[in-house]
Coordinates of C-alpha atoms in Angstrom, one line a residue:
X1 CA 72.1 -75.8 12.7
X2 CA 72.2 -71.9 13.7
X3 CA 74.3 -70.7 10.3
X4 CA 75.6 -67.4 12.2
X5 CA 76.9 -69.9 15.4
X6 CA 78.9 -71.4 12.5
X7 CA 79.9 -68.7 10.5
X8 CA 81.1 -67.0 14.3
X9 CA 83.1 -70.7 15.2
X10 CA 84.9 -70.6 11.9
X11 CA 86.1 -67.1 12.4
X12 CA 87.5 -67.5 15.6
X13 CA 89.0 -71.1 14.9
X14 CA 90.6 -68.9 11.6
X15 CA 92.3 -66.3 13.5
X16 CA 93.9 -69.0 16.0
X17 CA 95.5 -71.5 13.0
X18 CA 96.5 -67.7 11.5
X19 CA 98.9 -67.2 14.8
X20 CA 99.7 -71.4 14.7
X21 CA 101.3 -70.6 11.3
X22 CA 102.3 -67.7 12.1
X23 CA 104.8 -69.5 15.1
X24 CA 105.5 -71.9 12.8
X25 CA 107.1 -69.8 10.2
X26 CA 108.7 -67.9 13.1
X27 CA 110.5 -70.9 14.5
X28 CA 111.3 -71.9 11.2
X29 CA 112.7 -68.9 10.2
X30 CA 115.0 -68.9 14.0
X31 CA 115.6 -72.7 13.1
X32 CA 119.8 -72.3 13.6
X33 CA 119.0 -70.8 17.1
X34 CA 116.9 -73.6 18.9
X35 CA 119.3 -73.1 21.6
X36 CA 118.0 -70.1 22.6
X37 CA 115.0 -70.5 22.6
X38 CA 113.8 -69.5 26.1
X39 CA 115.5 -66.6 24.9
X40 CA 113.2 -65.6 22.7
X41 CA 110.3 -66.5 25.3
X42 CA 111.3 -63.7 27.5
X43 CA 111.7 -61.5 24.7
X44 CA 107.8 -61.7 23.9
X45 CA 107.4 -61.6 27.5
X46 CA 108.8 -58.0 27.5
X47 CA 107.5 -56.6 24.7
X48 CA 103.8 -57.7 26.3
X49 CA 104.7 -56.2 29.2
X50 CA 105.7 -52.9 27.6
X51 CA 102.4 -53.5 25.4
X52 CA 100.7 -53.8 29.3
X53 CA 98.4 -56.5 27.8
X54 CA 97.3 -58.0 31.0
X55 CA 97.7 -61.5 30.0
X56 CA 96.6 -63.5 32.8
X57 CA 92.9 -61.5 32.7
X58 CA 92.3 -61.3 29.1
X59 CA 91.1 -64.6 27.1
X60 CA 91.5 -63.9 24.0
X61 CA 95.4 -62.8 24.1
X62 CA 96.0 -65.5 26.5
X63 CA 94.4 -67.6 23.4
X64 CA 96.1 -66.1 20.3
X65 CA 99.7 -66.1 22.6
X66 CA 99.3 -70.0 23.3
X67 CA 98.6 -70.6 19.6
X68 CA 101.7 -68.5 18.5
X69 CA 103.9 -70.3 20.8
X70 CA 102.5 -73.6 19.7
X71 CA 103.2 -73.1 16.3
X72 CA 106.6 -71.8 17.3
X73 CA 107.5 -74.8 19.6
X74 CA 105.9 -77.6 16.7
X75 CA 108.1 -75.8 14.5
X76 CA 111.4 -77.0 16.0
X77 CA 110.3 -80.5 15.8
X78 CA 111.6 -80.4 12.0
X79 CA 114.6 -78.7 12.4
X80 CA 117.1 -81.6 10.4
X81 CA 119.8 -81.7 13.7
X82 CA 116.6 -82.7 15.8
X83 CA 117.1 -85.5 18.0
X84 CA 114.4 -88.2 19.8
X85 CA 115.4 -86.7 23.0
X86 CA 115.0 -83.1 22.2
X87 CA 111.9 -83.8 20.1
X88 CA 110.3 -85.7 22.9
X89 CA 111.5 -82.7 25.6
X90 CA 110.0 -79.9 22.8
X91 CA 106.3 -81.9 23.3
X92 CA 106.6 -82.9 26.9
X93 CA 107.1 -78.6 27.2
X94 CA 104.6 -77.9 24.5
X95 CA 102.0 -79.7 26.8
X96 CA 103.0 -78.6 30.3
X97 CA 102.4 -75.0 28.5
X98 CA 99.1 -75.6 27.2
X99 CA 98.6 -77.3 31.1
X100 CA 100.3 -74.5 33.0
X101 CA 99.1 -71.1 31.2
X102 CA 95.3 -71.8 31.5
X103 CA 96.0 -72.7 35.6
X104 CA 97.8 -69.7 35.8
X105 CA 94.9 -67.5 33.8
X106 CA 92.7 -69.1 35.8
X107 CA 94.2 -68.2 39.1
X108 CA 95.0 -64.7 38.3
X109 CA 91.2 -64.4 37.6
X110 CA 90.6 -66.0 40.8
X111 CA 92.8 -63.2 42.7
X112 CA 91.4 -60.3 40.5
X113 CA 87.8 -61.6 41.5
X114 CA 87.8 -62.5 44.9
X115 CA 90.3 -59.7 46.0
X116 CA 87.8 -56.7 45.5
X117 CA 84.6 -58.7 46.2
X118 CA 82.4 -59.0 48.9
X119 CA 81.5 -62.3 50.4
X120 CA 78.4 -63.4 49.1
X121 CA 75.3 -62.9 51.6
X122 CA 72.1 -65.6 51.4
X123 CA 68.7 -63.4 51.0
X124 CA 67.9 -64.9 54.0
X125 CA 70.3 -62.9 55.8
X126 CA 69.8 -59.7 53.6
X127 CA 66.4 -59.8 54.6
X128 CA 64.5 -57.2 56.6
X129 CA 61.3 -57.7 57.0
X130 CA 59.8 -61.5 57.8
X131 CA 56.7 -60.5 55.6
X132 CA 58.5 -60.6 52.3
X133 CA 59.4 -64.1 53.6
X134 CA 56.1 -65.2 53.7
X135 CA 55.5 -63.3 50.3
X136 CA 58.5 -65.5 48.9
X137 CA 56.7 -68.6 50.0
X138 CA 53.4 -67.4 48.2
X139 CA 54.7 -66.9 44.7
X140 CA 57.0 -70.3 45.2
X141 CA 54.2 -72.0 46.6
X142 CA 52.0 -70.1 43.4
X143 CA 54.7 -71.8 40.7
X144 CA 54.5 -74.8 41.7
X145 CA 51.3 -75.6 40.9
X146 CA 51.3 -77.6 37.7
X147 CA 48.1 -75.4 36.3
X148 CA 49.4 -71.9 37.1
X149 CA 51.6 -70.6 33.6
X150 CA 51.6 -66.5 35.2
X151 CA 51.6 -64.5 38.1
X152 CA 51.4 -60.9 38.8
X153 CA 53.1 -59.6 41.8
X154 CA 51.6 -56.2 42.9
X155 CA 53.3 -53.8 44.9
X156 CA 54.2 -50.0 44.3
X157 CA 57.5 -48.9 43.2
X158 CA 60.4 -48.9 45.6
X159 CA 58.9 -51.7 47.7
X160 CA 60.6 -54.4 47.2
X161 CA 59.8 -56.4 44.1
X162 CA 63.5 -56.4 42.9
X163 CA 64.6 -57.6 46.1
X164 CA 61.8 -60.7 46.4
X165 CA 63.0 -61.8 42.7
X166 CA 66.8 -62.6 43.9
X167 CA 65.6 -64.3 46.8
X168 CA 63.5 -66.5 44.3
X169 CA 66.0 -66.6 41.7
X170 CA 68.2 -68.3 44.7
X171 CA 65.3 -70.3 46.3
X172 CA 64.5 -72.1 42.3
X173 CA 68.1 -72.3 41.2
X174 CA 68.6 -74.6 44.1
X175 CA 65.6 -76.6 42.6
X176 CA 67.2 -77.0 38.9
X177 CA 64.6 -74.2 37.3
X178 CA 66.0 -71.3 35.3
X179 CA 65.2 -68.2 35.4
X180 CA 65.5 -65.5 33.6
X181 CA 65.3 -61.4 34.0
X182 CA 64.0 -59.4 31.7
X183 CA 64.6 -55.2 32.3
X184 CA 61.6 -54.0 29.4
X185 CA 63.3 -50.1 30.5
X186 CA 66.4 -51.3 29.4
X187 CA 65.2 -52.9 25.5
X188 CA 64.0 -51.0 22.7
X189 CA 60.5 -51.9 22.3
X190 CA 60.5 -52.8 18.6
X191 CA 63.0 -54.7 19.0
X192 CA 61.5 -57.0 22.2
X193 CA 60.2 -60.1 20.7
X194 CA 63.4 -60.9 18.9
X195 CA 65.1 -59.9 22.0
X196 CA 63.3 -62.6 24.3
X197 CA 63.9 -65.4 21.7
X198 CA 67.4 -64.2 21.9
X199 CA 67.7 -64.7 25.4
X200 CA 65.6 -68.0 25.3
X201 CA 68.2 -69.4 22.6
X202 CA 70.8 -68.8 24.8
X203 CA 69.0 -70.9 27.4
X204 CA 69.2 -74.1 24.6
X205 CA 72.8 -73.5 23.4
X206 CA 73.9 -73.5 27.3
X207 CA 72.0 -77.3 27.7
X208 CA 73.9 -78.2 24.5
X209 CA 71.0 -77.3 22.0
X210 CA 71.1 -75.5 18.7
X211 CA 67.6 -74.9 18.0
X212 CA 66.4 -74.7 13.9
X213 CA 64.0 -71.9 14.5
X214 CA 65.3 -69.2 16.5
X215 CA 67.2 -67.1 13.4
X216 CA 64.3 -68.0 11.1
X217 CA 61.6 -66.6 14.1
X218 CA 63.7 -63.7 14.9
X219 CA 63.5 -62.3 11.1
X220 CA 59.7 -63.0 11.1
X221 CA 59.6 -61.1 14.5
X222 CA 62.1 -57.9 13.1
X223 CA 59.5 -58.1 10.5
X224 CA 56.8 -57.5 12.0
X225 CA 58.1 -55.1 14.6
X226 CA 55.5 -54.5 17.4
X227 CA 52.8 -56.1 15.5
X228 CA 53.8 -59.7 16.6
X229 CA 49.9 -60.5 16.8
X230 CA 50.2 -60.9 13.3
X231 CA 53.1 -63.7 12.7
X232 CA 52.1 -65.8 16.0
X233 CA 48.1 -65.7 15.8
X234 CA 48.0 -66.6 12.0
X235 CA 47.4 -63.7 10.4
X236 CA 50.3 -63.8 7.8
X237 CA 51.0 -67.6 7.3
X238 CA 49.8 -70.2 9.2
X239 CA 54.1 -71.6 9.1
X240 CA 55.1 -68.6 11.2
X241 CA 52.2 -69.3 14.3
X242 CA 54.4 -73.1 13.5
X243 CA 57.8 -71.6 13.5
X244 CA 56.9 -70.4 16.9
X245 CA 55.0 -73.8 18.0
X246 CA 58.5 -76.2 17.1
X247 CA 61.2 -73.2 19.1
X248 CA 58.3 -73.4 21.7
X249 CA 58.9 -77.4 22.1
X250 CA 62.1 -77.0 21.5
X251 CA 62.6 -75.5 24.9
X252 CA 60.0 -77.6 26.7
X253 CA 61.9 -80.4 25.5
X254 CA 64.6 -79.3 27.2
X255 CA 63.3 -81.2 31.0
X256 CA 63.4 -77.5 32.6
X257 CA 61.4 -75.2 34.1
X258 CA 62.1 -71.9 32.6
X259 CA 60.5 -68.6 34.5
X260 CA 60.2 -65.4 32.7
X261 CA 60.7 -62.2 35.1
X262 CA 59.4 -58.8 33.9
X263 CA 60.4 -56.2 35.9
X264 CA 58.1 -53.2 36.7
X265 CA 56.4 -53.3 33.5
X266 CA 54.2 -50.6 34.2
X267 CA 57.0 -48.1 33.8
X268 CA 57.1 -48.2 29.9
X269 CA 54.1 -46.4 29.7
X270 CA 53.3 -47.5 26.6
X271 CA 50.1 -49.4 26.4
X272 CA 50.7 -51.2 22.9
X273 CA 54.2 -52.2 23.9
X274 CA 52.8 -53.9 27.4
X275 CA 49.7 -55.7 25.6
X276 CA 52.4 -57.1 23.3
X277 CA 54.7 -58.2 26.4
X278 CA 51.8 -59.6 27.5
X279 CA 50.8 -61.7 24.0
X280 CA 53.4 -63.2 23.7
X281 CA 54.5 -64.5 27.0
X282 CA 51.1 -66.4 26.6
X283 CA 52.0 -67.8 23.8
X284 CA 55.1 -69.1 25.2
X285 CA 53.3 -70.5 28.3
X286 CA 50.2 -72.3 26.2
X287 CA 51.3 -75.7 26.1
X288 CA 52.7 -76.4 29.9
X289 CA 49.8 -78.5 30.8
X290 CA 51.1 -81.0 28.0
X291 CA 54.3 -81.8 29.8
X292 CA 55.4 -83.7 32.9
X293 CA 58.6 -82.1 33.9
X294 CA 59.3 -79.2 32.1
X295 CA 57.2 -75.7 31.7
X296 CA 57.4 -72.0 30.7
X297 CA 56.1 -70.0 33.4
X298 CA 56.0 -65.9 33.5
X299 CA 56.2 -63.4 36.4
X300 CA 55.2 -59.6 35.8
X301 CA 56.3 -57.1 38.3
X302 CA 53.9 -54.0 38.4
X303 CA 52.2 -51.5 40.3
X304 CA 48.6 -51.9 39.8
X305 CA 47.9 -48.2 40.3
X306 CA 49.6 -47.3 37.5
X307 CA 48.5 -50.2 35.3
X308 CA 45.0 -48.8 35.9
X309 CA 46.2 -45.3 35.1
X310 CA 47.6 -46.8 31.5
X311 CA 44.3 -48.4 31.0
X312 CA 45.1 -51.7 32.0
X313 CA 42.2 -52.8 34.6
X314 CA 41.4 -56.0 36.4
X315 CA 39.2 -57.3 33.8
X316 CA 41.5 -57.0 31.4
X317 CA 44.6 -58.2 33.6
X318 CA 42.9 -61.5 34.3
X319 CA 43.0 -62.5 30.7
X320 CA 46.9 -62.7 30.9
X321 CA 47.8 -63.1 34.3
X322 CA 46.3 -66.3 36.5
X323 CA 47.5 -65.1 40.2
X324 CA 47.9 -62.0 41.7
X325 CA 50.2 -62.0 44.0
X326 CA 49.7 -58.3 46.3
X327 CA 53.0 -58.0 48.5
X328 CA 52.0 -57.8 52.6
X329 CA 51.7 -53.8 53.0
X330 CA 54.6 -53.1 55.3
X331 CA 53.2 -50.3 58.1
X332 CA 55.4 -47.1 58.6
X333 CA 56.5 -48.1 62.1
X334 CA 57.8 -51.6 60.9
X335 CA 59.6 -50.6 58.0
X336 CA 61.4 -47.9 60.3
X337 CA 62.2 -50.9 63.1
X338 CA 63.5 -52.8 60.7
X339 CA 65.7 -51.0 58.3
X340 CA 67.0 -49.0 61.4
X341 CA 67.9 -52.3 63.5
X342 CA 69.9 -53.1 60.3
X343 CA 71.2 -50.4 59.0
X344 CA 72.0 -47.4 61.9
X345 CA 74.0 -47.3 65.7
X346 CA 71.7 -47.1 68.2
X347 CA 72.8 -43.3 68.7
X348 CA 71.9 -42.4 65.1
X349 CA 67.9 -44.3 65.2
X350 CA 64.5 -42.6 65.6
X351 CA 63.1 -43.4 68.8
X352 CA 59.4 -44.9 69.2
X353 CA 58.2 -41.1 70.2
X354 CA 59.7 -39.7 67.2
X355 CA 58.1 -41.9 65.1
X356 CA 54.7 -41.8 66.1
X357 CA 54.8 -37.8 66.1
X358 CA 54.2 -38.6 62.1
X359 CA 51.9 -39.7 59.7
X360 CA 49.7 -41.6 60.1
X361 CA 49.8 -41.6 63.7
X362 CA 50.7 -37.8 64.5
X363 CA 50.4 -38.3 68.2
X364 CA 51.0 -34.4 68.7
X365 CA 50.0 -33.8 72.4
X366 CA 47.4 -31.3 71.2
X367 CA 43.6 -31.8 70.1
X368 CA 43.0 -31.7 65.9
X369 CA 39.8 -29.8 64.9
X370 CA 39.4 -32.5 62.1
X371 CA 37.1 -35.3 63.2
X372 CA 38.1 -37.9 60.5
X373 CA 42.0 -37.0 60.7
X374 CA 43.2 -40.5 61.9
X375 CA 40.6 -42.2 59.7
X376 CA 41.8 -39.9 56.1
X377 CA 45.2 -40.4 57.3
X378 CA 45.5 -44.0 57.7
X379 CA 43.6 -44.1 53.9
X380 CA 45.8 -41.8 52.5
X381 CA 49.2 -42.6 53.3
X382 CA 48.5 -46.5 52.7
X383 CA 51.0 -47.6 50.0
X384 CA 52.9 -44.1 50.5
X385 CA 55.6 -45.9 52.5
X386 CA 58.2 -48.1 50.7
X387 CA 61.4 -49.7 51.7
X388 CA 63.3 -47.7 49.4
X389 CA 61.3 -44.3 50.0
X390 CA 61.9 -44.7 53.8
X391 CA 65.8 -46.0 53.7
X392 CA 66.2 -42.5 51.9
X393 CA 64.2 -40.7 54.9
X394 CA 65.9 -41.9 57.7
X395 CA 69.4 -41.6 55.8
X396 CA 68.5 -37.9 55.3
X397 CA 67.7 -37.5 59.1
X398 CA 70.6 -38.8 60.1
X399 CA 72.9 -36.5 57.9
X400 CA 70.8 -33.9 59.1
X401 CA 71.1 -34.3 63.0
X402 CA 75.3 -34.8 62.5
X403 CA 75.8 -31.7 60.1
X404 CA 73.4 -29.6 62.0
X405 CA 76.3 -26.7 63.1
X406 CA 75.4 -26.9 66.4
X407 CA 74.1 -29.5 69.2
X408 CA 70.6 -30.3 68.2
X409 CA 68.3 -29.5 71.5
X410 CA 65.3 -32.0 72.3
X411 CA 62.6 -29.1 70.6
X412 CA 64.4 -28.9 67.4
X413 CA 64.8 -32.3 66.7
X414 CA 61.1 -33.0 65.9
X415 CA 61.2 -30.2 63.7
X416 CA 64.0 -32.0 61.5
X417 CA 62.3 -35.0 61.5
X418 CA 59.0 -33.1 60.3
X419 CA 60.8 -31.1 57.8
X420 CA 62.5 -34.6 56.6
X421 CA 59.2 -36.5 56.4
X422 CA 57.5 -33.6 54.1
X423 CA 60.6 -33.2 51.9
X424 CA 60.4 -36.9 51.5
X425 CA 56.6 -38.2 51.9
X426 CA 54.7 -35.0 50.9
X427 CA 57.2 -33.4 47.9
X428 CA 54.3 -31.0 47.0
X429 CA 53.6 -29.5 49.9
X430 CA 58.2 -29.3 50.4
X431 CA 58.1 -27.6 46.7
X432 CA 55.4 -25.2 47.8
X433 CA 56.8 -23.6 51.0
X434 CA 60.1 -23.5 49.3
X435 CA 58.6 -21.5 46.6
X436 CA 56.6 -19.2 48.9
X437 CA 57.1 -17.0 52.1
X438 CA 56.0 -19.8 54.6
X439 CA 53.1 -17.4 55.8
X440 CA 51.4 -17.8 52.7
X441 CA 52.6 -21.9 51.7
X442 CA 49.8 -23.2 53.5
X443 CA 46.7 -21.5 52.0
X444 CA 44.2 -23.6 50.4
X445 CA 41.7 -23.1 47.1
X446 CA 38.6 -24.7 47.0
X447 CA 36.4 -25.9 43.6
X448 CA 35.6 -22.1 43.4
X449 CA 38.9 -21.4 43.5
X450 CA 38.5 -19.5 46.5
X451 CA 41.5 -19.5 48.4
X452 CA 41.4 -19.8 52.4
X453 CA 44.3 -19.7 55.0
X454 CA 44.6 -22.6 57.3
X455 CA 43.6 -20.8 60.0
X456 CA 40.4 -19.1 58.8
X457 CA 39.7 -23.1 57.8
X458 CA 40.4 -24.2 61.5
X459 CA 38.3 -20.7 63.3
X460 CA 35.5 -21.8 60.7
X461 CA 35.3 -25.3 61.2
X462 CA 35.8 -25.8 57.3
X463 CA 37.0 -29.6 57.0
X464 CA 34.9 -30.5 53.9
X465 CA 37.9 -28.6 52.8
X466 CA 41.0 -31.1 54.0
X467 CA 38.8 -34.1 52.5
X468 CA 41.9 -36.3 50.8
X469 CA 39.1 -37.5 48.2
X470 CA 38.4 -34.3 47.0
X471 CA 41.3 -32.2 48.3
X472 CA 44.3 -34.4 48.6
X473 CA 46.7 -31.3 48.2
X474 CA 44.7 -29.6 51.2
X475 CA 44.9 -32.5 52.7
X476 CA 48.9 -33.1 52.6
X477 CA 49.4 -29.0 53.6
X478 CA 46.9 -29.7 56.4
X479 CA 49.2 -32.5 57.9
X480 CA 52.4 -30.7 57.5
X481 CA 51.1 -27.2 59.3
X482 CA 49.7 -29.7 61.9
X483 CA 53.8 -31.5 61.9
X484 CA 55.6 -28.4 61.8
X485 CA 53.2 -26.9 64.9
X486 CA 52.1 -24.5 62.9
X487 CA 48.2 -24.4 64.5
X488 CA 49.5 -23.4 67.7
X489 CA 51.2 -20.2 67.0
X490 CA 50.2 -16.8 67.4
X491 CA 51.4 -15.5 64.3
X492 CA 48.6 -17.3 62.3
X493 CA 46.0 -15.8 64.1
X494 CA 44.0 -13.0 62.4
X495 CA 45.4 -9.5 63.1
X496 CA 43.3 -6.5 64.2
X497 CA 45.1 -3.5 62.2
X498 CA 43.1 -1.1 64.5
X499 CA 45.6 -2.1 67.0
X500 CA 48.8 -1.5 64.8
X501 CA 50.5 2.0 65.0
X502 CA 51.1 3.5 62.2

């Protein structure tokens, strides 16, 4: 049995036979004045009031109240004038207390809960897009498959990944599996491993389980701090790799299926802290094919971009993970459909026009002098746009067009939206002609660090220049001179000072 899940039931059983006796002495002590009893009900009534202990919503005074009035009311039962009558009406009131005060705690929670909260909303219904749908039904389809014990769902930051996890968590709850969340930002790294036995302990004392490991594994775990190679593979002493074996079947025995969500674990950025994240979960998951109906399975959030960047690549990510999941690449034009038929009036949405006047489409009305533009752009912006990254856009736009101090005209509009889309799509380029005069924000430097105005790179037909493999920053200032019109007006066109008076 879990000594500290004893040691904390005795405390609190303690503290409640303390206020028992404490009634009892109480009533004892007013025995002469059983008359007035209800008197001195209201009494501690008032004096909680003026205390402004808000009974009915906090447990553990409702519980220490009840077990000083209890102890009051069983006091009068020995007061030497008591008759059957009053002794039976002193129990029959005792018990209609201990009936009455937790219905009434338990509807003043229910009015304090529901009154200030929204209705609850399926994921179905939340949903925007019918692709993350299908990508729900890919990683259920994924779990249930008797030989897969981890999954890695790929998709960069802001796109969704959060969102996809409640809609499982609601889809497998229905089915009777568990599933638990774990936020690695949130958790001291050292302190991980005994933090995910804590949290899988909590899953066996909620079935009615006190498991005889957990404390002992947790202490080999703070022990070893990060290095929990050393206490599961053997290293130390072969009883800690068994410690972890029996709390291991201790769950599996359990008739559940237990999934283990990581959230974006890519954004530690701490290498050793991820491979560890990532040995132990496969410890956890080692023995599923051994069981008929129970299993420890493990989902990992993460952008695979930035896995790569941390030295994670997909050599070494197959070792731990069995299916990759990718989430379907949502195109700009669809995400803006969507959140926009959900989210804004009519009056306040980008039209179809307005759309494609961006990237990567940048349907301008006028010719662009670089032959691969629609090719580099549809390369370069893939991945760029996420659901979160484009709610933010199109929430800016729409502030934009209603502050603006005057009526917006049909030619300035585009140039908000443009303005928008670089402040929100390309922040480099934003930073860089906020910084400089806007003559001089869009001038390129090459591997020579020769530097070239986009006009002199346009006259001399320079596009090795704008290459996004090479270049990307060219690239990016390239598309925003080309959003913001910028190659169409005189004012960028070389100037003969033989011309200019003096």
């Amino acid at each position: 049995m879990n000594l500290k899940f004893v040691s904390s039931l005795w405390s609190v059983l303690a503290r409640y036979m303390v206020f028992i006796v404490f009634g009892g002495v109480i009533g004892r002590f007013l025995h002469s004045q059983v008359d007035y009893f209800f008197v001195y009900l209201c009494i501690i009534g008032v004096i909680a009031l003026f205390m402004k202990v808000p009974v009915l919503y906090n447990e553990k005074v409702y519980g220490l109240i009840v077990a000083f009035l209890s102890g009051f009311w069983l006091s009068l039962l020995f007061h030497n004038s008591m008759t059957a009558a009053k002794a039976y009406g002193i129990l029959g009131a005792l018990l209609a207390l201990l009936l009455l005060v937790p219905f009434l705690f338990w509807l003043g929670r229910c009015l304090d809960y529901y009154t200030g909260k929204r209705p609850y909303i399926p994921w179905d219904d939340r949903n925007y897009f019918p692709q993350r749908t299908r990508d729900l039904e890919r990683i259920i389809k994924c779990l249930r498959q008797k030989e897969t014990s981890s999954i890695g769902v790929e998709a960069a930051w802001g796109d969704g990944k959060s969102f996809l996890m409640e809609g499982l968590r609601e889809a497998l709850e229905k089915k009777g599996y568990v599933l638990i969340t774990i936020d690695v930002m949130a958790i001291r790294l050292d302190h991980f491993p005994e933090y995910l036995i804590q949290e899988l302990d909590a899953i066996l004392f909620q079935q009615g389980r006190l498991s005889l490991n957990s404390r002992r594994l947790k202490h080999v775990l703070k022990a070893s701090k990060l290095d929990v190679l050393s206490p599961l593979l053997g290293n130390m002493a072969s009883g800690y790799a068994k410690l972890f074996d029996d709390f291991r079947s201790e769950l599996l025995k359990l008739n559940r299926n237990i999934v283990l969500v990581y959230e974006d674990i890519d954004r530690i950025d701490d290498a050793k802290g991820i491979k560890n994240i990532l040995y132990l979960s496969e410890k956890l998951t080692a023995e599923n094919k051994e069981w008929m109906s129970s299993s420890i399975k493990v989902i990992y959030q993460y952008n695979s971009q930035h896995m790569r960047a941390l030295g994670f690549d997909s050599a070494y990510l197959e070792k731990y993970i069995q299916n990759r999941i990718s989430l379907t690449r949502l195109s700009l034009l669809d995400l803006m459909r969507s959140i926009q038929k959900r989210d804004l009036p009519e009056e306040d949405r980008l039209s179809e026009d307005d759309i494609f006047r961006l990237p990567p489409y940048l349907y301008l009305g006028r010719r662009a002098f670089v032959s691969h533009e629609r090719e580099w752009m549809e390369r370069y912006f893939a991945g760029r746009f996420t659901i979160r990254r484009t709610k933010s856009f199109l929430q800016a736009v729409t502030f934009r067009m209603k502050s603006f101090p005057i009526h917006v005209l049909t030619e300035q509009r585009p140039l908000i939206i443009a303005f928008t889309f670089i402040e929100y799509f390309l922040p480099n380029v934003y930073d860089g002609i906020n910084r400089l005069p806007l003559y001089r924000g869009f001038d390129i430097t090459t591997d020579d660090e020769r530097q070239y105005t986009m006009p002199e790179v346009q006259r001399e037909q320079r596009e090795e220049f704008l290459n996004p493999e090479h270049y990307p920053l060219n690239f990016e200032l390239y598309i925003a001179w080309r959003m913001l019109g910028l190659d169409a007006i005189s004012a960028f066109q070389r100037v003969d000072y033989s011309e200019v008076d003096a």
